[in-house]
PDB file of N, CA and C in Angstrom:
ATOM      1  N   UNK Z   1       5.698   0.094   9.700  1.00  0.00           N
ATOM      2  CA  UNK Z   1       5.514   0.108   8.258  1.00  0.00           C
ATOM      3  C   UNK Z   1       4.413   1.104   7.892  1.00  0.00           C
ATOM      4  N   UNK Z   2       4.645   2.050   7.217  1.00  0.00           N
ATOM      5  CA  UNK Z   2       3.580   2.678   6.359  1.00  0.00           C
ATOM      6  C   UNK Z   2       3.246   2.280   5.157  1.00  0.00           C
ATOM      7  N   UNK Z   3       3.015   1.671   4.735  1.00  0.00           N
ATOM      8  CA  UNK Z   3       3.080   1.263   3.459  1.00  0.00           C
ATOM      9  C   UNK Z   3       1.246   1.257   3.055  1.00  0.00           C
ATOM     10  N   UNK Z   4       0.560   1.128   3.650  1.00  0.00           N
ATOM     11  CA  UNK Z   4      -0.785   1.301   3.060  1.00  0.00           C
ATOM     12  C   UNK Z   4      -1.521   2.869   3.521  1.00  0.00           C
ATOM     13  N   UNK Z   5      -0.284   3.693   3.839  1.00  0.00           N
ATOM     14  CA  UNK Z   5      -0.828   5.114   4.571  1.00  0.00           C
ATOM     15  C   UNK Z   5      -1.052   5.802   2.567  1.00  0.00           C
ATOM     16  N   UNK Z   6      -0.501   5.601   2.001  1.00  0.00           N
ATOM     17  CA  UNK Z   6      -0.270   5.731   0.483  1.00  0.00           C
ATOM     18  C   UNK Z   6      -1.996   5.605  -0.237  1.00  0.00           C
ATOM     19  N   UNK Z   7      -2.518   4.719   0.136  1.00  0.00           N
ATOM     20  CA  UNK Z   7      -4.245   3.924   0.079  1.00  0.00           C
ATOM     21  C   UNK Z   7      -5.077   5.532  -0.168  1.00  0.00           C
ATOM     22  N   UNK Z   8      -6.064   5.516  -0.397  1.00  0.00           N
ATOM     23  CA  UNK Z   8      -7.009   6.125  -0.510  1.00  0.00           C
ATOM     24  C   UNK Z   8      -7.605   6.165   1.164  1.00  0.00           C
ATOM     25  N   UNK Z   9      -7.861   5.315   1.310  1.00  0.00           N
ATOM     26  CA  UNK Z   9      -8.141   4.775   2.544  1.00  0.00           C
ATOM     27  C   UNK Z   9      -7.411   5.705   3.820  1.00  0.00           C
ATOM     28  N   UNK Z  10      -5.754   5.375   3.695  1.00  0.00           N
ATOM     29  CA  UNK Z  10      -4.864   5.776   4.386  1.00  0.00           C
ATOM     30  C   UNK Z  10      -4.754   7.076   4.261  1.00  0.00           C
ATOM     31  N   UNK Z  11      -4.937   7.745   2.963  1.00  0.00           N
ATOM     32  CA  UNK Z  11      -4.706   9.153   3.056  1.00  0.00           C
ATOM     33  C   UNK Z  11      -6.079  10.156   3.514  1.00  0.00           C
ATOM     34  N   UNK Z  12      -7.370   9.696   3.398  1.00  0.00           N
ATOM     35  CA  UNK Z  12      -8.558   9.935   4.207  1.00  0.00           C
ATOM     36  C   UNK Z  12      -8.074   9.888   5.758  1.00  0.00           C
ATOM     37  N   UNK Z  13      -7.250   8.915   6.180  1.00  0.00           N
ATOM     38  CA  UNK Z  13      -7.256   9.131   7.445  1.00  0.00           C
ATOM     39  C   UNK Z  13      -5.971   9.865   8.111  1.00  0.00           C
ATOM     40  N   UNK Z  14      -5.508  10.229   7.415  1.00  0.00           N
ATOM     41  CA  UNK Z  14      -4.381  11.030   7.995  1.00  0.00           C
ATOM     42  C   UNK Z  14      -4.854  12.308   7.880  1.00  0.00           C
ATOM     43  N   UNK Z  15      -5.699  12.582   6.398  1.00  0.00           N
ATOM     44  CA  UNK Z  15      -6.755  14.145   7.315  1.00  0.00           C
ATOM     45  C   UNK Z  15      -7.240  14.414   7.933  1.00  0.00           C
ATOM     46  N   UNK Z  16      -8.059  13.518   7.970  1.00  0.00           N
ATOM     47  CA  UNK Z  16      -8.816  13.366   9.568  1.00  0.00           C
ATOM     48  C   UNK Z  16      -8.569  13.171  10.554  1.00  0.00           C
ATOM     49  N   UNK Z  17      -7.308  12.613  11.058  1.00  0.00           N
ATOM     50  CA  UNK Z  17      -6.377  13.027  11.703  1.00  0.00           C
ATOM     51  C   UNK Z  17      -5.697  14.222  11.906  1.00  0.00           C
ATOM     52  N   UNK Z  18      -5.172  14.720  11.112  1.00  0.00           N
ATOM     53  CA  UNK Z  18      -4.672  15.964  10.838  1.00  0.00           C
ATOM     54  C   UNK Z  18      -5.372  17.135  11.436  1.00  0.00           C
ATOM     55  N   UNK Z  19      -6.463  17.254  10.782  1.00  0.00           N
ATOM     56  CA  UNK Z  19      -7.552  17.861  11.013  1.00  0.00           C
ATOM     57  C   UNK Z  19      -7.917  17.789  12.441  1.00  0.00           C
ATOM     58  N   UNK Z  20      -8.409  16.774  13.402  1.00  0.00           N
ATOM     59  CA  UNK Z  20      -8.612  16.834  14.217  1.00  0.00           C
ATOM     60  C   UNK Z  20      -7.582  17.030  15.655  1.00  0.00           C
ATOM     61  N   UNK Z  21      -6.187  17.060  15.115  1.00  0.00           N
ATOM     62  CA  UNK Z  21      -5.324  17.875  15.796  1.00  0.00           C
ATOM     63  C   UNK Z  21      -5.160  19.277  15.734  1.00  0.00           C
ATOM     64  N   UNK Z  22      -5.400  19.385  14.784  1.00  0.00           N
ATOM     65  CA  UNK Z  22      -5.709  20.774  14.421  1.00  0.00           C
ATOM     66  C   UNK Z  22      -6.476  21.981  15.676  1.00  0.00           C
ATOM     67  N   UNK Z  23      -7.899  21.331  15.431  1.00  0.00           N
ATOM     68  CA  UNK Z  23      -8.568  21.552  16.404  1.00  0.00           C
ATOM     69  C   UNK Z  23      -8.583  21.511  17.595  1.00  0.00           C
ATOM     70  N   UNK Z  24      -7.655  20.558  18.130  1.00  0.00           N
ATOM     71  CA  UNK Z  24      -7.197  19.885  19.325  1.00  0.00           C
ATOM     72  C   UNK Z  24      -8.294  18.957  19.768  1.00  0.00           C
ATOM     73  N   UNK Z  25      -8.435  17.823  18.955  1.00  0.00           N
ATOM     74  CA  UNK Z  25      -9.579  17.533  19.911  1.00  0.00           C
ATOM     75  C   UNK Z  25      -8.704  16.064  19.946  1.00  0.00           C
ATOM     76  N   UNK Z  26      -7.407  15.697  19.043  1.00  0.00           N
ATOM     77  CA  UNK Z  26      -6.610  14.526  19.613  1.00  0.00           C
ATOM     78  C   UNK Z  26      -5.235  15.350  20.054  1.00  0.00           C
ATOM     79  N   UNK Z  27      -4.423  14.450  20.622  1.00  0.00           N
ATOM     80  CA  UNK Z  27      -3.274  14.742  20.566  1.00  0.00           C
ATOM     81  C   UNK Z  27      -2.005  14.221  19.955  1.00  0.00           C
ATOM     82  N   UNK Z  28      -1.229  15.016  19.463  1.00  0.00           N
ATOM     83  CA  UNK Z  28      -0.516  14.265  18.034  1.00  0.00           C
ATOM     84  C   UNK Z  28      -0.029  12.750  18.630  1.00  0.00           C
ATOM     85  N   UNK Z  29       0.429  12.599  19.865  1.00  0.00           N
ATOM     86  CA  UNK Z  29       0.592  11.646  20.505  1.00  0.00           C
ATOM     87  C   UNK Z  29      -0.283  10.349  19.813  1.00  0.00           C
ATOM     88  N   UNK Z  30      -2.028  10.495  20.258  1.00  0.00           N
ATOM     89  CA  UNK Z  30      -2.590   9.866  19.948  1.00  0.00           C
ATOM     90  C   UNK Z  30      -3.034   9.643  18.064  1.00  0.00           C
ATOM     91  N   UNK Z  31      -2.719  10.779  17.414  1.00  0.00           N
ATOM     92  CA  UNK Z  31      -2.759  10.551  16.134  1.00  0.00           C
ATOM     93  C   UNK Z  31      -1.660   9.980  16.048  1.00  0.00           C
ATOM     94  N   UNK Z  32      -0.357   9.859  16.573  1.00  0.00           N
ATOM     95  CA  UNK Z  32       0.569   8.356  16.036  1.00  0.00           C
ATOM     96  C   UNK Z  32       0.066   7.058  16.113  1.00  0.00           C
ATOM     97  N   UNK Z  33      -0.259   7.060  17.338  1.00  0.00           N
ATOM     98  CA  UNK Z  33      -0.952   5.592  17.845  1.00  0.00           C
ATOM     99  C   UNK Z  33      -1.720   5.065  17.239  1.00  0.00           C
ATOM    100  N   UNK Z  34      -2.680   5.878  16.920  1.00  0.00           N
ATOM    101  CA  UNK Z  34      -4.153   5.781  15.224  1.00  0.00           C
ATOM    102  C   UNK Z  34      -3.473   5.084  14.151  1.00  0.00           C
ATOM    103  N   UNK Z  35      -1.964   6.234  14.045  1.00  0.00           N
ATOM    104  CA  UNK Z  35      -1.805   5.256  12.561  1.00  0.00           C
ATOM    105  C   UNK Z  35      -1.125   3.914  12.505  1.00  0.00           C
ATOM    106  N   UNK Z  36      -0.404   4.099  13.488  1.00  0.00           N
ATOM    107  CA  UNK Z  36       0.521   3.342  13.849  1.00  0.00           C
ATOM    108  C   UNK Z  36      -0.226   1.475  13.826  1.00  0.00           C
ATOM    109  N   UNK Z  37      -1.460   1.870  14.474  1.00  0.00           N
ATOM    110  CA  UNK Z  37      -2.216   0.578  14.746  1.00  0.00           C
ATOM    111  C   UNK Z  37      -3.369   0.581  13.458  1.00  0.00           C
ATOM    112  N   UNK Z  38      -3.463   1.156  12.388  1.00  0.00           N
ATOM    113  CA  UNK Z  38      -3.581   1.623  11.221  1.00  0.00           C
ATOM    114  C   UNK Z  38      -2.991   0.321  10.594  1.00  0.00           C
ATOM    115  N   UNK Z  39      -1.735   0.777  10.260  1.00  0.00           N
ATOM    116  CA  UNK Z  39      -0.591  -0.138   9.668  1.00  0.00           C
ATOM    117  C   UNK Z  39      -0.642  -1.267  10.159  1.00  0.00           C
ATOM    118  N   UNK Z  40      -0.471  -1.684  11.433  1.00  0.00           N
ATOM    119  CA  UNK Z  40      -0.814  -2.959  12.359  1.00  0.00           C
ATOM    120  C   UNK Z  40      -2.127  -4.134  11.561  1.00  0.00           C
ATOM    121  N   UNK Z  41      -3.483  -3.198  11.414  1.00  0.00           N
ATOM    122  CA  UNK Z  41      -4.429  -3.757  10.993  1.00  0.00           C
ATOM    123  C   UNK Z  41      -4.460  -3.788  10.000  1.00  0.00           C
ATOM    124  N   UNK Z  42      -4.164  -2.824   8.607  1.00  0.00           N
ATOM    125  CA  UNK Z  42      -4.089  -3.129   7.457  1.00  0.00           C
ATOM    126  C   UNK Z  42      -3.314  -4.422   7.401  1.00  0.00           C
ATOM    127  N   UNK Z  43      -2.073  -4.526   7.636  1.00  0.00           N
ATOM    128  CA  UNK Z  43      -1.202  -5.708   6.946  1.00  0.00           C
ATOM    129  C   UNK Z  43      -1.558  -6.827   7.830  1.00  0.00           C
ATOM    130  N   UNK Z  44      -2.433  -7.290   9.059  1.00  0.00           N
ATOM    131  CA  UNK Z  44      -3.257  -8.383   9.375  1.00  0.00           C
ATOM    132  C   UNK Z  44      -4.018  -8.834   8.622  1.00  0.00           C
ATOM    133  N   UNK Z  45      -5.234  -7.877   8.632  1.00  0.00           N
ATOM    134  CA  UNK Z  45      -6.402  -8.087   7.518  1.00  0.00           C
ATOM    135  C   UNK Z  45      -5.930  -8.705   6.363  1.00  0.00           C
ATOM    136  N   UNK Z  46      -4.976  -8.135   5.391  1.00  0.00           N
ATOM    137  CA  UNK Z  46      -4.634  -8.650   4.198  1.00  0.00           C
ATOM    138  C   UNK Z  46      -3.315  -9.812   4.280  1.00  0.00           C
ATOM    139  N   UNK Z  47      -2.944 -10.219   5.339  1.00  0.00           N
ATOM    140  CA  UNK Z  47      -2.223 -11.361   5.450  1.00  0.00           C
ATOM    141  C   UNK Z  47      -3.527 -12.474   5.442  1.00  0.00           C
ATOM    142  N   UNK Z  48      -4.384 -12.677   6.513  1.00  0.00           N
ATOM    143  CA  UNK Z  48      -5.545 -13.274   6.812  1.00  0.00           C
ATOM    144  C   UNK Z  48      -6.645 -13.310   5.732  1.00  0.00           C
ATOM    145  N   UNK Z  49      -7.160 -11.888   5.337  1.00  0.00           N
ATOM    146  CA  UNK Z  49      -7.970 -12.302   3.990  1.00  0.00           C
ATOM    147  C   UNK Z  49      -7.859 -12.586   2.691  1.00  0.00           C
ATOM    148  N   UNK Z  50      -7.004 -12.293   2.065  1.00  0.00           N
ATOM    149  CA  UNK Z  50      -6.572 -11.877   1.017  1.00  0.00           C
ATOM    150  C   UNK Z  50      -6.168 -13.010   0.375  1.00  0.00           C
ATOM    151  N   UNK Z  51      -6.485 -13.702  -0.882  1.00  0.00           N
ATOM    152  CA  UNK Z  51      -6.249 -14.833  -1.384  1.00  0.00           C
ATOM    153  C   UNK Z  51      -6.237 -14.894  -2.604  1.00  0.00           C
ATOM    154  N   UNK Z  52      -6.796 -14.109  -3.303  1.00  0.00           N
ATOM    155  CA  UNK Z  52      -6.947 -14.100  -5.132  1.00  0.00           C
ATOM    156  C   UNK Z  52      -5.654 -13.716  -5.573  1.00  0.00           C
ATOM    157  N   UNK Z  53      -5.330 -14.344  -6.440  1.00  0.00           N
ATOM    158  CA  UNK Z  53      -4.247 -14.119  -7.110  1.00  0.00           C
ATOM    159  C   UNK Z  53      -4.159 -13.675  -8.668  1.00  0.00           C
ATOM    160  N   UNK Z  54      -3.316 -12.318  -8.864  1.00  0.00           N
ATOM    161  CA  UNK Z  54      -2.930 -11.690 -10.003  1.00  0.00           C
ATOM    162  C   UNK Z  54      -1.904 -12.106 -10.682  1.00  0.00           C
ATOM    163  N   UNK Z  55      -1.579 -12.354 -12.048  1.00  0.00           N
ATOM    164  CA  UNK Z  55      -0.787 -12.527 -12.847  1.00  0.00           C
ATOM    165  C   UNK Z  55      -0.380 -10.949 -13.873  1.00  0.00           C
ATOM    166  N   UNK Z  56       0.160 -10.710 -13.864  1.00  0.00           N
ATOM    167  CA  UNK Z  56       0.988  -9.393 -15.016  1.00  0.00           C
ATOM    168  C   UNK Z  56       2.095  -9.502 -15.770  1.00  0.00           C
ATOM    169  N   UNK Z  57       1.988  -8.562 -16.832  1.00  0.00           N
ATOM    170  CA  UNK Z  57       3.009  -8.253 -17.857  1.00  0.00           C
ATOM    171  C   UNK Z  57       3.154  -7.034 -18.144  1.00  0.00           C
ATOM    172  N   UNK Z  58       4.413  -6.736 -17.696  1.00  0.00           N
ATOM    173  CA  UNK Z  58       4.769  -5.564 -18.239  1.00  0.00           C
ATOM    174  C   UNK Z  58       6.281  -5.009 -18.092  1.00  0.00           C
ATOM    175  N   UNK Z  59       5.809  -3.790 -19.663  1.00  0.00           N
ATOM    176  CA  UNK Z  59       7.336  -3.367 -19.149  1.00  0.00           C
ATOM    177  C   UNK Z  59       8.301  -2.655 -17.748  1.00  0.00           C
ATOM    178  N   UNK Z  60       9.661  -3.329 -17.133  1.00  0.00           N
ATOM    179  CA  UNK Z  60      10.055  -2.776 -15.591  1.00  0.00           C
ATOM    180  C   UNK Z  60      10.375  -1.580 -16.424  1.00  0.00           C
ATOM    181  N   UNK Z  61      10.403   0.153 -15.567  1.00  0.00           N
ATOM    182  CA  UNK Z  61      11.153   1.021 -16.281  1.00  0.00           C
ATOM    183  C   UNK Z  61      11.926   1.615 -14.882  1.00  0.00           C
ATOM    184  N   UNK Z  62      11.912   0.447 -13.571  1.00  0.00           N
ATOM    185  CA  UNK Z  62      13.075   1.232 -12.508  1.00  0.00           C
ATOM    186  C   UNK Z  62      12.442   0.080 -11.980  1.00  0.00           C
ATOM    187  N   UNK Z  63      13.696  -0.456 -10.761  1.00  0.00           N
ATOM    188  CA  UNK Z  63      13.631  -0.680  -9.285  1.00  0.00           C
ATOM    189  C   UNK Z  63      14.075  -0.820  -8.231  1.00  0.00           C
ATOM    190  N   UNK Z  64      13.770  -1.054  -7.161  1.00  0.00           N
ATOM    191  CA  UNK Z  64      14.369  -0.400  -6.222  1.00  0.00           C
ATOM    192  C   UNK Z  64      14.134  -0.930  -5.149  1.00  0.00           C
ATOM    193  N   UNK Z  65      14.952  -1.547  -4.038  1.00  0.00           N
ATOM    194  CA  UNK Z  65      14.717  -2.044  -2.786  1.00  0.00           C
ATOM    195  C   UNK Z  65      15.739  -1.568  -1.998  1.00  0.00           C
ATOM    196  N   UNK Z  66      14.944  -1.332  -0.564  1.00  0.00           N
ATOM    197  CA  UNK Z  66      15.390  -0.838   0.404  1.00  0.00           C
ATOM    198  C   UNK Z  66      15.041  -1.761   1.870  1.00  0.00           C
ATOM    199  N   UNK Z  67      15.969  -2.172   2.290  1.00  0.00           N
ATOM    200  CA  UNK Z  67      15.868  -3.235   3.398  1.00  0.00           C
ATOM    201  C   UNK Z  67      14.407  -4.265   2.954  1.00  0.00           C
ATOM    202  N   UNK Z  68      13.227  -4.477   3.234  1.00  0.00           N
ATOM    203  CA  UNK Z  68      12.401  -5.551   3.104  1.00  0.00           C
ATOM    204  C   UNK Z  68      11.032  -5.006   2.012  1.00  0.00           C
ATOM    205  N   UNK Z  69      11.678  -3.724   1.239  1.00  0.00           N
ATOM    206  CA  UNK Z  69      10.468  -2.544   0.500  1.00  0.00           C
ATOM    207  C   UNK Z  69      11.093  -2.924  -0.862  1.00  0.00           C
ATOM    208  N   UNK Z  70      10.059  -3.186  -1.761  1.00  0.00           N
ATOM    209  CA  UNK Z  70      10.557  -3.396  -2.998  1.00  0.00           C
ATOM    210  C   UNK Z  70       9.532  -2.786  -4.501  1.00  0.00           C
ATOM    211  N   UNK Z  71      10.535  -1.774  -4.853  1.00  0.00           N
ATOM    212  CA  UNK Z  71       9.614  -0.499  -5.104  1.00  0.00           C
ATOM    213  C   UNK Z  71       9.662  -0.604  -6.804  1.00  0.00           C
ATOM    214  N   UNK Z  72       8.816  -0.905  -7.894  1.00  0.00           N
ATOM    215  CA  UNK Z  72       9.136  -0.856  -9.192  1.00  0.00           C
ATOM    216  C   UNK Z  72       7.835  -0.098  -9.742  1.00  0.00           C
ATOM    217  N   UNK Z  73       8.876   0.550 -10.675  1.00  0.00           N
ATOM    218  CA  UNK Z  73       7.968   1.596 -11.818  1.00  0.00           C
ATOM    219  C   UNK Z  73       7.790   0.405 -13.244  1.00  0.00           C
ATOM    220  N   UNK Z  74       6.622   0.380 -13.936  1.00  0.00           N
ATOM    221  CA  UNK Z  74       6.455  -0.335 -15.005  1.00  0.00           C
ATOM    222  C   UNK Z  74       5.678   0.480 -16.072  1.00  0.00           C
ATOM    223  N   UNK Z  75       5.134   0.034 -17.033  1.00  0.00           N
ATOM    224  CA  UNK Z  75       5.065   0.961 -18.194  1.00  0.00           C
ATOM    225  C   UNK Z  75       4.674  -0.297 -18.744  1.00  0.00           C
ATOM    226  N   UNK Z  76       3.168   0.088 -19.400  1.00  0.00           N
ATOM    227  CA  UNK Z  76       2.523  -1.357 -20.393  1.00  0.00           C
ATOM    228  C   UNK Z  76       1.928  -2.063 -19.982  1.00  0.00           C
ATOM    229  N   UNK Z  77       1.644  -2.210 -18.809  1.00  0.00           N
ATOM    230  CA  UNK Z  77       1.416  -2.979 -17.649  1.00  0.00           C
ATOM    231  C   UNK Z  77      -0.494  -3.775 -18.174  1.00  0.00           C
ATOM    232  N   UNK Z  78      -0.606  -4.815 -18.129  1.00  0.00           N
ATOM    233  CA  UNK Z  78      -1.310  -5.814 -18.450  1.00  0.00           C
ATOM    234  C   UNK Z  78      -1.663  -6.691 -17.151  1.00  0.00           C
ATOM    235  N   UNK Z  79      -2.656  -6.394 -16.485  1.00  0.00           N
ATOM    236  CA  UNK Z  79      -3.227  -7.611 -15.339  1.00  0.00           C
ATOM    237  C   UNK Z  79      -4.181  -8.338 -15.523  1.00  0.00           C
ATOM    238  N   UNK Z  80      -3.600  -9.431 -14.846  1.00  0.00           N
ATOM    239  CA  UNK Z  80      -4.729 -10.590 -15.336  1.00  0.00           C
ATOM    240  C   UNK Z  80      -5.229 -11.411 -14.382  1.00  0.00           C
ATOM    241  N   UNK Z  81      -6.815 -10.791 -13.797  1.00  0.00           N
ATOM    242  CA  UNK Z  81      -7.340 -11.407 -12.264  1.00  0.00           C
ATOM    243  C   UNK Z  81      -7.620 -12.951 -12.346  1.00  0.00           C
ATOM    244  N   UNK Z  82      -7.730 -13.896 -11.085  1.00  0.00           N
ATOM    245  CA  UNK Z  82      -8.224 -14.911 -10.872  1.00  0.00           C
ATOM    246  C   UNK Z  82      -9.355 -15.037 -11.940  1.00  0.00           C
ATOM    247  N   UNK Z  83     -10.282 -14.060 -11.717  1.00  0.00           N
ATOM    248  CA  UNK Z  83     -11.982 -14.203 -12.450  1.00  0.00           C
ATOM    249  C   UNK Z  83     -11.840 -14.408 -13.997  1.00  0.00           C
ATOM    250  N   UNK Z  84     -10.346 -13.698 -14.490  1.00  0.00           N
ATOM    251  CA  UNK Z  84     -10.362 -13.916 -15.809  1.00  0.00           C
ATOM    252  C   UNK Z  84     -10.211 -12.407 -16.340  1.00  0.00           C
ATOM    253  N   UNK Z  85     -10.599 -11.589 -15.444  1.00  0.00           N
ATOM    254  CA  UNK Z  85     -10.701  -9.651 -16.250  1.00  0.00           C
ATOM    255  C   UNK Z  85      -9.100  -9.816 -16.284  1.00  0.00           C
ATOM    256  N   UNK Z  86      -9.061  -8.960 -17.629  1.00  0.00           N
ATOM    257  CA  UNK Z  86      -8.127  -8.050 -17.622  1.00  0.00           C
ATOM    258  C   UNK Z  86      -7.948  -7.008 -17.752  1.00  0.00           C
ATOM    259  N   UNK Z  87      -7.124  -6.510 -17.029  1.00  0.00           N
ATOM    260  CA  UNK Z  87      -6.891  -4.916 -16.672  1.00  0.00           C
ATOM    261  C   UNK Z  87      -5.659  -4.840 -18.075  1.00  0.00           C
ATOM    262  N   UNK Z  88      -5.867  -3.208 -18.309  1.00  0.00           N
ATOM    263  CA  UNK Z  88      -4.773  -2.768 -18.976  1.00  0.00           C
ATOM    264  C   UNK Z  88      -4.480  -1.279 -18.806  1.00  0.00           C
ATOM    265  N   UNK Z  89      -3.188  -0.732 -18.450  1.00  0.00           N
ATOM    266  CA  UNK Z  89      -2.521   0.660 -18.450  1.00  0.00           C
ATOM    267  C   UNK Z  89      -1.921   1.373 -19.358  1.00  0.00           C
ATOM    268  N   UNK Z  90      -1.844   2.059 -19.500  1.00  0.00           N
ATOM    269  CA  UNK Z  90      -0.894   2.313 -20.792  1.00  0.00           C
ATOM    270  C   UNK Z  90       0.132   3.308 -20.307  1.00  0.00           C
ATOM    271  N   UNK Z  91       0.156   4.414 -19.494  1.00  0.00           N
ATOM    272  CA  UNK Z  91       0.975   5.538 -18.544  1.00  0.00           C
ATOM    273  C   UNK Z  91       1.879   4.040 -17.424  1.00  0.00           C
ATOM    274  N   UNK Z  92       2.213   5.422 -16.617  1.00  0.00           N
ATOM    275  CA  UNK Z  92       3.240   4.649 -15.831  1.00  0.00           C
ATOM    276  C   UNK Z  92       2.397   4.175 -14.709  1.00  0.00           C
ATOM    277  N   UNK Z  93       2.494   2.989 -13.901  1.00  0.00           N
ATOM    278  CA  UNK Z  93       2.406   2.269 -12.840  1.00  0.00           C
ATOM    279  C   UNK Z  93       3.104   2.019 -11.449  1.00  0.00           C
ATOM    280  N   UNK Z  94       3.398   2.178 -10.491  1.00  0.00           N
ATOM    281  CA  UNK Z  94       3.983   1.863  -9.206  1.00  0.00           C
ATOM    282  C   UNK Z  94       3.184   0.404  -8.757  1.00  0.00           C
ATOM    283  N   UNK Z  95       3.812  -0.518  -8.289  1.00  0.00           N
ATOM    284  CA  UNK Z  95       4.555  -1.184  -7.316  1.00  0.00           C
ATOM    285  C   UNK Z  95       4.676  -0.895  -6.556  1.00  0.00           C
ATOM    286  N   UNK Z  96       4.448  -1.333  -5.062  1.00  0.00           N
ATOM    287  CA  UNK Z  96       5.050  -1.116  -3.696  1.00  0.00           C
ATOM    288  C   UNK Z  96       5.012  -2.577  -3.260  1.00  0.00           C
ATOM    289  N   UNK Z  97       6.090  -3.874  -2.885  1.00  0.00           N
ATOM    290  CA  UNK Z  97       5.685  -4.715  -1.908  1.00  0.00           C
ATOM    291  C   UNK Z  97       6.668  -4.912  -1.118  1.00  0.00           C
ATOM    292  N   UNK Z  98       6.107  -5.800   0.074  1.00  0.00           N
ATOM    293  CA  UNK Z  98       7.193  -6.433   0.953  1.00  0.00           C
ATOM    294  C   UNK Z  98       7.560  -7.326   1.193  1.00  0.00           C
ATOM    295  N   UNK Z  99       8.540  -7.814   1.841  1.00  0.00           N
ATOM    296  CA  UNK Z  99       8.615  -9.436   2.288  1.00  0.00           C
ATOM    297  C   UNK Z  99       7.812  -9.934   3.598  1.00  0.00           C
ATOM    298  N   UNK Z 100       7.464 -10.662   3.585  1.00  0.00           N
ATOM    299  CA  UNK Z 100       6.432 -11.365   3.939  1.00  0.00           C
ATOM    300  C   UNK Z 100       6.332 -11.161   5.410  1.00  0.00           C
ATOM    301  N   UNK Z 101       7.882 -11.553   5.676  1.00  0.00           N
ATOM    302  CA  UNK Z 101       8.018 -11.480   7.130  1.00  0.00           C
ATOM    303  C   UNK Z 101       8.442 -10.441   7.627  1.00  0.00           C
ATOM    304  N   UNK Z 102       8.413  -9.396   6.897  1.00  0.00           N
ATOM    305  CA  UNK Z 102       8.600  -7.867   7.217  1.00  0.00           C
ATOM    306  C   UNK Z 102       7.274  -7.310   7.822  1.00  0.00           C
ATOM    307  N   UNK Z 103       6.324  -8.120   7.735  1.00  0.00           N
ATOM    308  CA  UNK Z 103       4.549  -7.634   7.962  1.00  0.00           C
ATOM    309  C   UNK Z 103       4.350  -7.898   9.438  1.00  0.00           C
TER     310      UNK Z 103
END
């Protein structure tokens, strides 16, 4: 699964990756393995930590699933955290999730 290579996070490390093949100082070999166990630990961590729960409203303007990936564009989009903040968007929004046992 790539799905958190998309992250801020994830895309820092695929330059640095990148980058350091570049140079040769990994080998692309081992920059798979990086990400690969990347993905591994992201979707642990956030199975295990992750507990607050979001509520939203908004308008769907597409969606889309592909085997256990379930991909929606929204528009209007209104979130509303555990703590009580609410977030608001007004442009377009992405969605990315999965099924559970796809992780």
């Amino acid at each position: 699964m790539e799905l958190y290579r998309q992250a801020s996070v994830g895309i820092a490390l695929a330059d640095a990756l990148d980058e350091m093949v570049t140079t040769q100082q990994i080998s692309p070999a081992l920059e798979a393995k990086i990400k690969a166990q990347f993905d591994t630990s992201v979707a642990k961590v956030l199975k295990a930590e992750v507990t607050n729960k979001v509520t939203f409203k908004a308008t769907c303007k597409s969606f889309n699933k592909l085997e256990s990936i379930h991909r929606y564009s929204f528009s209007d989009i209104t979130v509303k955290l555990e703590s009580g903040v609410v977030l608001r968007a007004q442009g377009p929004t992405k969605l990315v999730a999965c099924d559970i046992n796809a992780v």
